[in-house]
PDB file of N, CA, C and O in Angstrom:
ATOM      1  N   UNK T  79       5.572 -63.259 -11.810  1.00 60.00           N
ATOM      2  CA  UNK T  79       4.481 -62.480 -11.242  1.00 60.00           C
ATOM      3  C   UNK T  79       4.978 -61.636 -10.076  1.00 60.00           C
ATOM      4  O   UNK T  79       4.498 -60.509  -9.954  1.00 60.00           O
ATOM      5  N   UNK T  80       6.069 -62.148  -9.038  1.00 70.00           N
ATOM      6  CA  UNK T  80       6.547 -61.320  -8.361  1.00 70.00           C
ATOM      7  C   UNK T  80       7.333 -59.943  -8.322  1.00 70.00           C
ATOM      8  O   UNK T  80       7.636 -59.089  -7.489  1.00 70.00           O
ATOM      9  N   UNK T  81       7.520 -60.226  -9.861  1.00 69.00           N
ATOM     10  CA  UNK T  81       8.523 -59.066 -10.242  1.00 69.00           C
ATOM     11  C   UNK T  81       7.633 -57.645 -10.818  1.00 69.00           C
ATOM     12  O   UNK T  81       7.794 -56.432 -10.689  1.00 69.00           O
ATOM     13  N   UNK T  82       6.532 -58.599 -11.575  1.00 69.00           N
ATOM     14  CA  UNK T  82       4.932 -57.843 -12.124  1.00 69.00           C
ATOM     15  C   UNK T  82       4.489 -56.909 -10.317  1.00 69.00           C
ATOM     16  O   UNK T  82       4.292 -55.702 -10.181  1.00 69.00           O
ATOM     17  N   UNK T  83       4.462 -57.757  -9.443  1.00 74.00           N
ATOM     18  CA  UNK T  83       3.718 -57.274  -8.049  1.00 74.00           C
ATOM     19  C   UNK T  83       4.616 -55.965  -7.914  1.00 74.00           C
ATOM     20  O   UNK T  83       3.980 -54.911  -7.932  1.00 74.00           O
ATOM     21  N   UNK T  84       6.066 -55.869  -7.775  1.00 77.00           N
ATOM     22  CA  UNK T  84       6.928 -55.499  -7.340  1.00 77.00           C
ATOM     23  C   UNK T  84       6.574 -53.964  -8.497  1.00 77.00           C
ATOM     24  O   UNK T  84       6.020 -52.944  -8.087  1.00 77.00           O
ATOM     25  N   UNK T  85       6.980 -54.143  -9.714  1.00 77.00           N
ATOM     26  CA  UNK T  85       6.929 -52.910 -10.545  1.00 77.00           C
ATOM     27  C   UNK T  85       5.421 -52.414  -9.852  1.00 77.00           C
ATOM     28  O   UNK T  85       5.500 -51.359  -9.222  1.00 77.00           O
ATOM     29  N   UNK T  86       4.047 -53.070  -9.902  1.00 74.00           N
ATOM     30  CA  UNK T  86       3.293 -52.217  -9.455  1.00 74.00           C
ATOM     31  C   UNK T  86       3.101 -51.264  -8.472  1.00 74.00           C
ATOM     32  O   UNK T  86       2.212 -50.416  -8.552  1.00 74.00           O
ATOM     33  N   UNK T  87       4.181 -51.380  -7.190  1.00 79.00           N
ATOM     34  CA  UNK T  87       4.226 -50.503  -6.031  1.00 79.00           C
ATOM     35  C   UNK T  87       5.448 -49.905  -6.248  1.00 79.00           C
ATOM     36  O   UNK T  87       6.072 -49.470  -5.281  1.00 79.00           O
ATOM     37  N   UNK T  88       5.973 -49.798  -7.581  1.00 80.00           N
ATOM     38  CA  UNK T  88       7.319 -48.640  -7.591  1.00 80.00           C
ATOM     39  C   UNK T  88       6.368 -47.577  -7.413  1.00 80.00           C
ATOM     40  O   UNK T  88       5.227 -47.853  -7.782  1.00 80.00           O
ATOM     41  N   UNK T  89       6.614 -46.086  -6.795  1.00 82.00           N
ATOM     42  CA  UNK T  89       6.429 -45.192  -6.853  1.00 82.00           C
ATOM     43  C   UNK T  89       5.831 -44.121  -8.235  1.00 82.00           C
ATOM     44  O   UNK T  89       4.939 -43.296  -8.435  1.00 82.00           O
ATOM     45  N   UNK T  90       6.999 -44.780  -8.986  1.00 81.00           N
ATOM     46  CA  UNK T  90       7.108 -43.805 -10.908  1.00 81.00           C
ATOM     47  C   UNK T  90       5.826 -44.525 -11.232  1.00 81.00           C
ATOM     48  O   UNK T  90       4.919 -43.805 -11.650  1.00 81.00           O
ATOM     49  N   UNK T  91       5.622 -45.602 -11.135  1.00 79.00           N
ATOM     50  CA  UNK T  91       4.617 -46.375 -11.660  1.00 79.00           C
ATOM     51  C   UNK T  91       3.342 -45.645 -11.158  1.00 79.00           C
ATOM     52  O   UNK T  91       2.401 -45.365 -11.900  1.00 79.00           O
ATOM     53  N   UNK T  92       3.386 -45.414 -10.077  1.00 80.00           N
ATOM     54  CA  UNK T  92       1.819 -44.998  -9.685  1.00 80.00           C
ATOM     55  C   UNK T  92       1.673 -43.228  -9.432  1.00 80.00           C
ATOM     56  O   UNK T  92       0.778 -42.548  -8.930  1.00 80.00           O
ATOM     57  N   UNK T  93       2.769 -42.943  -9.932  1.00 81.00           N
ATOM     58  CA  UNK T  93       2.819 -41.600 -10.261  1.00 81.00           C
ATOM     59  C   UNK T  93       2.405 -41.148 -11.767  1.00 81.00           C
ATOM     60  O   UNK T  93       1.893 -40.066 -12.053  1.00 81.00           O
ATOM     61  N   UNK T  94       2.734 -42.211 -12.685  1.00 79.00           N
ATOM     62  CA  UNK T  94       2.239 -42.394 -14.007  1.00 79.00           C
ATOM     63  C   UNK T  94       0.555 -42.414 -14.110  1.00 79.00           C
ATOM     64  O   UNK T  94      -0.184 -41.709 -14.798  1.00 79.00           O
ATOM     65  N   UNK T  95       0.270 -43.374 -13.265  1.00 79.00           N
ATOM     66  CA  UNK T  95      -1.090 -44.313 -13.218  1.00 79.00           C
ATOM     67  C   UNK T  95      -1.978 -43.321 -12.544  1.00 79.00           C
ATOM     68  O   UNK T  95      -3.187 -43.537 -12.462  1.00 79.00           O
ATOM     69  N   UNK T  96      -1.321 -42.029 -11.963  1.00 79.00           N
ATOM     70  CA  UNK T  96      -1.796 -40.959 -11.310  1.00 79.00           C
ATOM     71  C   UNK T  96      -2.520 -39.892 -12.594  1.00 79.00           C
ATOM     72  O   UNK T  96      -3.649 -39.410 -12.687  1.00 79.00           O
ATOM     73  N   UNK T  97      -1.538 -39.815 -13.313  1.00 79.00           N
ATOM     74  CA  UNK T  97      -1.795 -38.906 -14.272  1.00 79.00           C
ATOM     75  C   UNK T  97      -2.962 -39.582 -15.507  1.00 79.00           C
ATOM     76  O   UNK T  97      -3.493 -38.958 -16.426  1.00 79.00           O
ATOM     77  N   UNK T  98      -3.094 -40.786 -15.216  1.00 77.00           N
ATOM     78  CA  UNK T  98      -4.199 -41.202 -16.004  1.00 77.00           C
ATOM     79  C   UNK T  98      -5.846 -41.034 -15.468  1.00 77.00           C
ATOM     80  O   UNK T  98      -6.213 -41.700 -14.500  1.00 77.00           O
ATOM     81  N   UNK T  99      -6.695 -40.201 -16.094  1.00 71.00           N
ATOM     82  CA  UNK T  99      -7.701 -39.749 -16.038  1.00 71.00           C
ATOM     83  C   UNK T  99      -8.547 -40.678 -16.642  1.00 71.00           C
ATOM     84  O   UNK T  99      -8.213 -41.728 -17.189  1.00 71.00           O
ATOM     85  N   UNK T 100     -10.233 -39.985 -16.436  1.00 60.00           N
ATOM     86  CA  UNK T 100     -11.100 -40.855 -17.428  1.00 60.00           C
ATOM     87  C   UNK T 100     -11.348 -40.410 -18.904  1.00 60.00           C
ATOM     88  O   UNK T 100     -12.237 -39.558 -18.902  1.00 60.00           O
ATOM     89  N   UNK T 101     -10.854 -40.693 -20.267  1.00 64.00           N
ATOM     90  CA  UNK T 101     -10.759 -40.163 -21.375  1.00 64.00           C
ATOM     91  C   UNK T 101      -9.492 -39.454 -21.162  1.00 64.00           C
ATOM     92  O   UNK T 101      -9.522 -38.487 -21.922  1.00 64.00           O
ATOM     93  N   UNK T 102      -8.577 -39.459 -20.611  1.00 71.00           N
ATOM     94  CA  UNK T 102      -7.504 -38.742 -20.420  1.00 71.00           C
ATOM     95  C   UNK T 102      -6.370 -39.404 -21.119  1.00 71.00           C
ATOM     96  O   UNK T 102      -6.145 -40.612 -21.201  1.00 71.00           O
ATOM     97  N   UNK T 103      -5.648 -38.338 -21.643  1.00 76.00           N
ATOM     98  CA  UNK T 103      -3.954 -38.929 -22.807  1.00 76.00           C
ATOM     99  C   UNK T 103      -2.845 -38.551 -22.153  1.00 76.00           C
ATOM    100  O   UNK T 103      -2.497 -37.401 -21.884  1.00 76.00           O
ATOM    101  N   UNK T 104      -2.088 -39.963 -21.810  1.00 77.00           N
ATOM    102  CA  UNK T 104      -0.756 -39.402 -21.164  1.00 77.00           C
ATOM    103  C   UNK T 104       0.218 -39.669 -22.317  1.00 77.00           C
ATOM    104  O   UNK T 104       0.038 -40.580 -23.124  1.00 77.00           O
ATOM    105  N   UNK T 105       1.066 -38.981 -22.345  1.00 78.00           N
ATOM    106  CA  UNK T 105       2.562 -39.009 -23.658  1.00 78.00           C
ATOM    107  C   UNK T 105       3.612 -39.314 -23.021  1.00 78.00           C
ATOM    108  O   UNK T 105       4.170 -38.472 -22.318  1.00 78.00           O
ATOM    109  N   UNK T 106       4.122 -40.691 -23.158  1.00 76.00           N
ATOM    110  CA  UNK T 106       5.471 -40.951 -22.321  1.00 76.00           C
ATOM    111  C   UNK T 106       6.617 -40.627 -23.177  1.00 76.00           C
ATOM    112  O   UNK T 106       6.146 -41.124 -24.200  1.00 76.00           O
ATOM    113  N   UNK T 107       7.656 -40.218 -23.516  1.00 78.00           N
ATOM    114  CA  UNK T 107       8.366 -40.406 -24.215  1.00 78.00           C
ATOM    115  C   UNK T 107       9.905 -41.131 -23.427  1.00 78.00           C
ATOM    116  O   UNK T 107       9.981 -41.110 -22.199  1.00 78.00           O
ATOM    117  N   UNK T 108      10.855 -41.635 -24.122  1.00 81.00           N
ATOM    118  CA  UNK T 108      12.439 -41.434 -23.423  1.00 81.00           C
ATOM    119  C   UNK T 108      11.741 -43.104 -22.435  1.00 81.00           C
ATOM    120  O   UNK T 108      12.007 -43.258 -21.243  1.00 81.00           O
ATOM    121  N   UNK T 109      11.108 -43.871 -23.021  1.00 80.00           N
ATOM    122  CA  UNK T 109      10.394 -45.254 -22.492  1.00 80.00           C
ATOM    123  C   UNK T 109      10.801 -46.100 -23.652  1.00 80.00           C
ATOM    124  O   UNK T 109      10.264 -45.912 -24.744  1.00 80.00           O
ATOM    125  N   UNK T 110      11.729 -47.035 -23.490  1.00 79.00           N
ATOM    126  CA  UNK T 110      11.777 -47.910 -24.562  1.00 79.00           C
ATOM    127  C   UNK T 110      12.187 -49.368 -24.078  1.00 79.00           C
ATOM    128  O   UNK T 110      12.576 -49.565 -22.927  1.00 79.00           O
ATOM    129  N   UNK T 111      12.068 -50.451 -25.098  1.00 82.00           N
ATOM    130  CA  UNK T 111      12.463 -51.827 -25.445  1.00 82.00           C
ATOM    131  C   UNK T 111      11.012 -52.276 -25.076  1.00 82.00           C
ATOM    132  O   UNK T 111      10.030 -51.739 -25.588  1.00 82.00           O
ATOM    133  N   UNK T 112      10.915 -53.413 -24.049  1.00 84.00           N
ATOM    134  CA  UNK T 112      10.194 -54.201 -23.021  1.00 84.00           C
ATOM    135  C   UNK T 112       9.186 -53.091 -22.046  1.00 84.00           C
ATOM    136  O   UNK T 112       7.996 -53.282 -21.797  1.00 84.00           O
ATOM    137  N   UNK T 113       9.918 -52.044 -21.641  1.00 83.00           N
ATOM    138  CA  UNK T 113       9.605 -51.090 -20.503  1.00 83.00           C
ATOM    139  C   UNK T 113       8.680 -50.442 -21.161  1.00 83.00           C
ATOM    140  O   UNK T 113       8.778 -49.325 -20.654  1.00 83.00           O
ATOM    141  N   UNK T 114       7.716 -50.365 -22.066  1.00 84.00           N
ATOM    142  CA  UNK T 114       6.831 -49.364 -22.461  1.00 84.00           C
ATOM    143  C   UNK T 114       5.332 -50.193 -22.447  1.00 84.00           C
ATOM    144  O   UNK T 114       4.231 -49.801 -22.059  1.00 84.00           O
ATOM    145  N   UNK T 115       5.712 -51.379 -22.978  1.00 87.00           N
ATOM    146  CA  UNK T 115       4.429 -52.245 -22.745  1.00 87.00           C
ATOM    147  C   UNK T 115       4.208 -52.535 -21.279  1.00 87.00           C
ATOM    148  O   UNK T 115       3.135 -52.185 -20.786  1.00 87.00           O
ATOM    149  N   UNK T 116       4.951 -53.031 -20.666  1.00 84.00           N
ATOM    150  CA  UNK T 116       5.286 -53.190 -19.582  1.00 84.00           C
ATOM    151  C   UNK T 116       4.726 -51.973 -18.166  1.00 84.00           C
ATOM    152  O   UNK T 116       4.279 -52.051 -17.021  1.00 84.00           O
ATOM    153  N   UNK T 117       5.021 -51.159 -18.935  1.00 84.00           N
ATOM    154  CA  UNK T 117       4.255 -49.814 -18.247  1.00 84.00           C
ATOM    155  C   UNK T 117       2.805 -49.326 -18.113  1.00 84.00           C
ATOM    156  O   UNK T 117       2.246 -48.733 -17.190  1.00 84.00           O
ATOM    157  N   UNK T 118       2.226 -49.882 -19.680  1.00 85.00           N
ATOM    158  CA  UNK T 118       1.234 -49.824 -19.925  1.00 85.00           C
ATOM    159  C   UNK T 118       0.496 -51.235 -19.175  1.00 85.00           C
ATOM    160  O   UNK T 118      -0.218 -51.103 -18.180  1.00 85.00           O
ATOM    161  N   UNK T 119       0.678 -52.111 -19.582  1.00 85.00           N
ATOM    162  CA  UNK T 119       0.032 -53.201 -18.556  1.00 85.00           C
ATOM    163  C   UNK T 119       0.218 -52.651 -17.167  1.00 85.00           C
ATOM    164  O   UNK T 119      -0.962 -52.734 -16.824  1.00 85.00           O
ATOM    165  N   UNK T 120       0.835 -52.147 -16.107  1.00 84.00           N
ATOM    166  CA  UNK T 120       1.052 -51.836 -14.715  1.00 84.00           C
ATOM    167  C   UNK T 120       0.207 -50.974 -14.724  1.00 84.00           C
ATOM    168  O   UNK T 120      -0.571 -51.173 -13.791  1.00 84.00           O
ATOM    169  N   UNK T 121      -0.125 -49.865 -15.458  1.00 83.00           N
ATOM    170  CA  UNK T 121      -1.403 -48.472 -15.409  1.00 83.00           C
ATOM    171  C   UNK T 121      -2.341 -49.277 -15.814  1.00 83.00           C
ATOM    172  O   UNK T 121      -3.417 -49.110 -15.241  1.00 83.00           O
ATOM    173  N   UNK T 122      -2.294 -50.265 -16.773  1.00 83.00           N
ATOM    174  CA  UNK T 122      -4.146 -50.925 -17.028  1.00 83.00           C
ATOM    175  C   UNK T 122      -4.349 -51.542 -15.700  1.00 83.00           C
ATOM    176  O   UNK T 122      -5.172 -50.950 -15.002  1.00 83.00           O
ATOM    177  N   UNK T 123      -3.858 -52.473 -15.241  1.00 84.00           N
ATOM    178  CA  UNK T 123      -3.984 -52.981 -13.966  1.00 84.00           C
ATOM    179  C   UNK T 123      -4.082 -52.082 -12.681  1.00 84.00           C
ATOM    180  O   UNK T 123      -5.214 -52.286 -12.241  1.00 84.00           O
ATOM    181  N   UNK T 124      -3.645 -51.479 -12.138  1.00 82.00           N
ATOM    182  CA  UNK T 124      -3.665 -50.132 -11.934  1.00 82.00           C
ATOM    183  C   UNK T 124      -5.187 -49.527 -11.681  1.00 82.00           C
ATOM    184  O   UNK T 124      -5.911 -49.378 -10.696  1.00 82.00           O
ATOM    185  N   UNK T 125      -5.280 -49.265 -13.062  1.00 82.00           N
ATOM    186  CA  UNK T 125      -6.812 -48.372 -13.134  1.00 82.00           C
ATOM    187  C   UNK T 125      -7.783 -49.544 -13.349  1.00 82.00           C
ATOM    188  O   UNK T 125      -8.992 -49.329 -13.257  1.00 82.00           O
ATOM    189  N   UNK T 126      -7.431 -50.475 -13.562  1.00 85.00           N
ATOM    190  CA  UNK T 126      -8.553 -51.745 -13.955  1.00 85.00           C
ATOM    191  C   UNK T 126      -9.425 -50.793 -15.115  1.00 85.00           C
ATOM    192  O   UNK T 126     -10.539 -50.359 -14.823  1.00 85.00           O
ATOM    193  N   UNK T 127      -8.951 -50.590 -16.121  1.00 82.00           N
ATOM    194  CA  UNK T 127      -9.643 -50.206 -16.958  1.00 82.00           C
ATOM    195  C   UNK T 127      -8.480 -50.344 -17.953  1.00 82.00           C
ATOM    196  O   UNK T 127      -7.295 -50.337 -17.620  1.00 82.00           O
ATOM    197  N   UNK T 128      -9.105 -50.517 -19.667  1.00 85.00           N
ATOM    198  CA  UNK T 128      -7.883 -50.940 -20.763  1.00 85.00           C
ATOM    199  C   UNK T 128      -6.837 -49.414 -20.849  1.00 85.00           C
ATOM    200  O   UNK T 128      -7.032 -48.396 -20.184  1.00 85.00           O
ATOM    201  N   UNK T 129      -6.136 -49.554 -21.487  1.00 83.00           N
ATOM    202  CA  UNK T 129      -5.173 -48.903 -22.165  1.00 83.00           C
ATOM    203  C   UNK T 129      -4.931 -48.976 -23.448  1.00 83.00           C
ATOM    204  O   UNK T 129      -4.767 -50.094 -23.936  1.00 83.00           O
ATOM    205  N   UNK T 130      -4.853 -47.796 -24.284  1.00 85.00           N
ATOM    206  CA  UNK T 130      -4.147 -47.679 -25.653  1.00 85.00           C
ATOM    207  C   UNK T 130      -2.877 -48.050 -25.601  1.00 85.00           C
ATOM    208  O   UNK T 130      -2.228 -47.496 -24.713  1.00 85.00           O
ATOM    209  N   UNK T 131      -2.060 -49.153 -26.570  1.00 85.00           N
ATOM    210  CA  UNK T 131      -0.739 -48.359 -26.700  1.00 85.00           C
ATOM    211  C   UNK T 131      -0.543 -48.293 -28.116  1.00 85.00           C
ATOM    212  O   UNK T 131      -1.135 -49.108 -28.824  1.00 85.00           O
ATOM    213  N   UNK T 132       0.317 -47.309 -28.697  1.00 87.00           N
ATOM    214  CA  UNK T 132       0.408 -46.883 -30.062  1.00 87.00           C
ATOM    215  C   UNK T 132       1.778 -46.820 -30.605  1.00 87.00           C
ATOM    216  O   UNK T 132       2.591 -45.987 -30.206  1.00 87.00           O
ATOM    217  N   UNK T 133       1.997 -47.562 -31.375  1.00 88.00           N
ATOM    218  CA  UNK T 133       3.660 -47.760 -31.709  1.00 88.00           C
ATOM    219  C   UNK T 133       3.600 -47.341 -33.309  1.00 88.00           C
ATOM    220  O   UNK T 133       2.805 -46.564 -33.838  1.00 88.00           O
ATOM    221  N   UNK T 134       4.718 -48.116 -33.945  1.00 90.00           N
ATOM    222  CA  UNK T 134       5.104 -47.286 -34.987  1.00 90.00           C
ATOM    223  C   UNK T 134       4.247 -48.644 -36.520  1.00 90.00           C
ATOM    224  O   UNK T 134       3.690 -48.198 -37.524  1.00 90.00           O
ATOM    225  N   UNK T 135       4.370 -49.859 -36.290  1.00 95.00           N
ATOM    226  CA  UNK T 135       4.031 -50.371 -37.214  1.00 95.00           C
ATOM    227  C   UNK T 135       3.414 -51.752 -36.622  1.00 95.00           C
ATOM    228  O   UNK T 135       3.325 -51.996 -35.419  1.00 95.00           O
ATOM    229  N   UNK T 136       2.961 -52.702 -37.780  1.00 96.00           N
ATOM    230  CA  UNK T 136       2.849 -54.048 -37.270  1.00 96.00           C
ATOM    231  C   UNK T 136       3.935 -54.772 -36.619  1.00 96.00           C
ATOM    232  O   UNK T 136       3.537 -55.498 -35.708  1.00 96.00           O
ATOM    233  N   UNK T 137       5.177 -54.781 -36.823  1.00 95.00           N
ATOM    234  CA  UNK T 137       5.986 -55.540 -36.406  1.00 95.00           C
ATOM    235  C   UNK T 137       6.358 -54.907 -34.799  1.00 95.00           C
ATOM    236  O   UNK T 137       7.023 -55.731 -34.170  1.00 95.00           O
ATOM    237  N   UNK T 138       6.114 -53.821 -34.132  1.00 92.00           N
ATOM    238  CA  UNK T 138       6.564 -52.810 -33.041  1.00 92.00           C
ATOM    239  C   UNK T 138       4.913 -53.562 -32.347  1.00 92.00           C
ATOM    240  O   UNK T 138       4.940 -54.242 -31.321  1.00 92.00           O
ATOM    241  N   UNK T 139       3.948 -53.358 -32.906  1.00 93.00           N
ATOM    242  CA  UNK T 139       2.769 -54.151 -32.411  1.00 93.00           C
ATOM    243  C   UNK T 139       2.663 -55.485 -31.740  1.00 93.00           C
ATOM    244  O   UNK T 139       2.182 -55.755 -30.639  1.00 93.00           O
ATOM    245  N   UNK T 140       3.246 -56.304 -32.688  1.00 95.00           N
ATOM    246  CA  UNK T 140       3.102 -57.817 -32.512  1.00 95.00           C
ATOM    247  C   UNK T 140       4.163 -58.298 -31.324  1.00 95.00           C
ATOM    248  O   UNK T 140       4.127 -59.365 -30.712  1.00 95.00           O
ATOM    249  N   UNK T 141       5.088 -57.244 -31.176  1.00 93.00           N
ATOM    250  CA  UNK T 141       6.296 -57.491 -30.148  1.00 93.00           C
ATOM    251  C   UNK T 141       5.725 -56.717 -28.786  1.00 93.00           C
ATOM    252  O   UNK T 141       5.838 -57.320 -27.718  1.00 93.00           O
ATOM    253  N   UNK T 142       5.220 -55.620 -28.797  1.00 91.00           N
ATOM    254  CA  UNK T 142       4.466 -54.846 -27.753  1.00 91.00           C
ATOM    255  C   UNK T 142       3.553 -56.022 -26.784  1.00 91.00           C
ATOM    256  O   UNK T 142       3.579 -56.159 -25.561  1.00 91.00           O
ATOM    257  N   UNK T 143       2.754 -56.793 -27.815  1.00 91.00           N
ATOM    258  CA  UNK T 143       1.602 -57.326 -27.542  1.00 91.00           C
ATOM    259  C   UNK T 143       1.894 -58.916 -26.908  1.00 91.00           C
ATOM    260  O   UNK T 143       1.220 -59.656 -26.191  1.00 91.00           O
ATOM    261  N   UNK T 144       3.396 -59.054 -27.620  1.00 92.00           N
ATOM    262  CA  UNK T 144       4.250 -60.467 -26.684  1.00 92.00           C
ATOM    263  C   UNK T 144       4.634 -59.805 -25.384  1.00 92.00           C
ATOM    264  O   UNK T 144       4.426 -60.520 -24.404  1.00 92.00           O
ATOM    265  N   UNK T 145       5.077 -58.768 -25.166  1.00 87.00           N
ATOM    266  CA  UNK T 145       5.319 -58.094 -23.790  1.00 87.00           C
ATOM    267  C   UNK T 145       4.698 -58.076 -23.198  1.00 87.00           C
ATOM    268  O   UNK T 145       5.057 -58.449 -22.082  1.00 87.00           O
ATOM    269  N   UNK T 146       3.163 -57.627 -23.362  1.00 85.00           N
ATOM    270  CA  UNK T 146       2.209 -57.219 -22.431  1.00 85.00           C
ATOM    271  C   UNK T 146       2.050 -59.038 -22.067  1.00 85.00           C
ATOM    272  O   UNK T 146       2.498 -59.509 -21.021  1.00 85.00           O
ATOM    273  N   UNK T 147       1.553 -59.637 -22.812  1.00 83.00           N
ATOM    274  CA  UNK T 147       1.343 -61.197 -22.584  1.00 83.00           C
ATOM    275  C   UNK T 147       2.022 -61.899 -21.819  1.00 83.00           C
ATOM    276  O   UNK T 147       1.418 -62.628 -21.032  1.00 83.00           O
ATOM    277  N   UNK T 148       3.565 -61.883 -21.829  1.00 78.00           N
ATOM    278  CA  UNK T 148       4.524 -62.305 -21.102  1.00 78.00           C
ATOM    279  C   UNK T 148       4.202 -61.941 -19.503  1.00 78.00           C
ATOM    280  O   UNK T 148       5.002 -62.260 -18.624  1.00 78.00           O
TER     281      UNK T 148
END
């Protein structure tokens, strides 16, 4: 959880979490492994409101969704 606290006051992070609007679509690209879910949980928390994330299949899903959980 300390490391969770820590990513939330990086800077990039809330420069991201900046660009998220209400009904608003941000496109990350050049974000991969762990670091994309991971990103997305820090902007849901963040905005206290959910997040989409959209990957490529079930199996990119079910691993996304162990990330965010973790």
């Amino acid at each position: 959880m300390r490391v969770f606290k820590r990513i939330l006051s990086c800077e990039p992070v809330a420069r991201v979490a900046g660009m998220v609007r209400a009904g608003g679509v941000v496109e990350l690209t050049g974000v991969w492994g762990s670091s994309a879910p991971m990103l997305a949980a820090a902007v849901g928390q963040m905005k206290q409101r959910p997040v989409l994330v959209v990957v490529s299949g079930p199996d990119e899903a079910d691993a996304a969704a162990d990330d965010i959980e973790v």
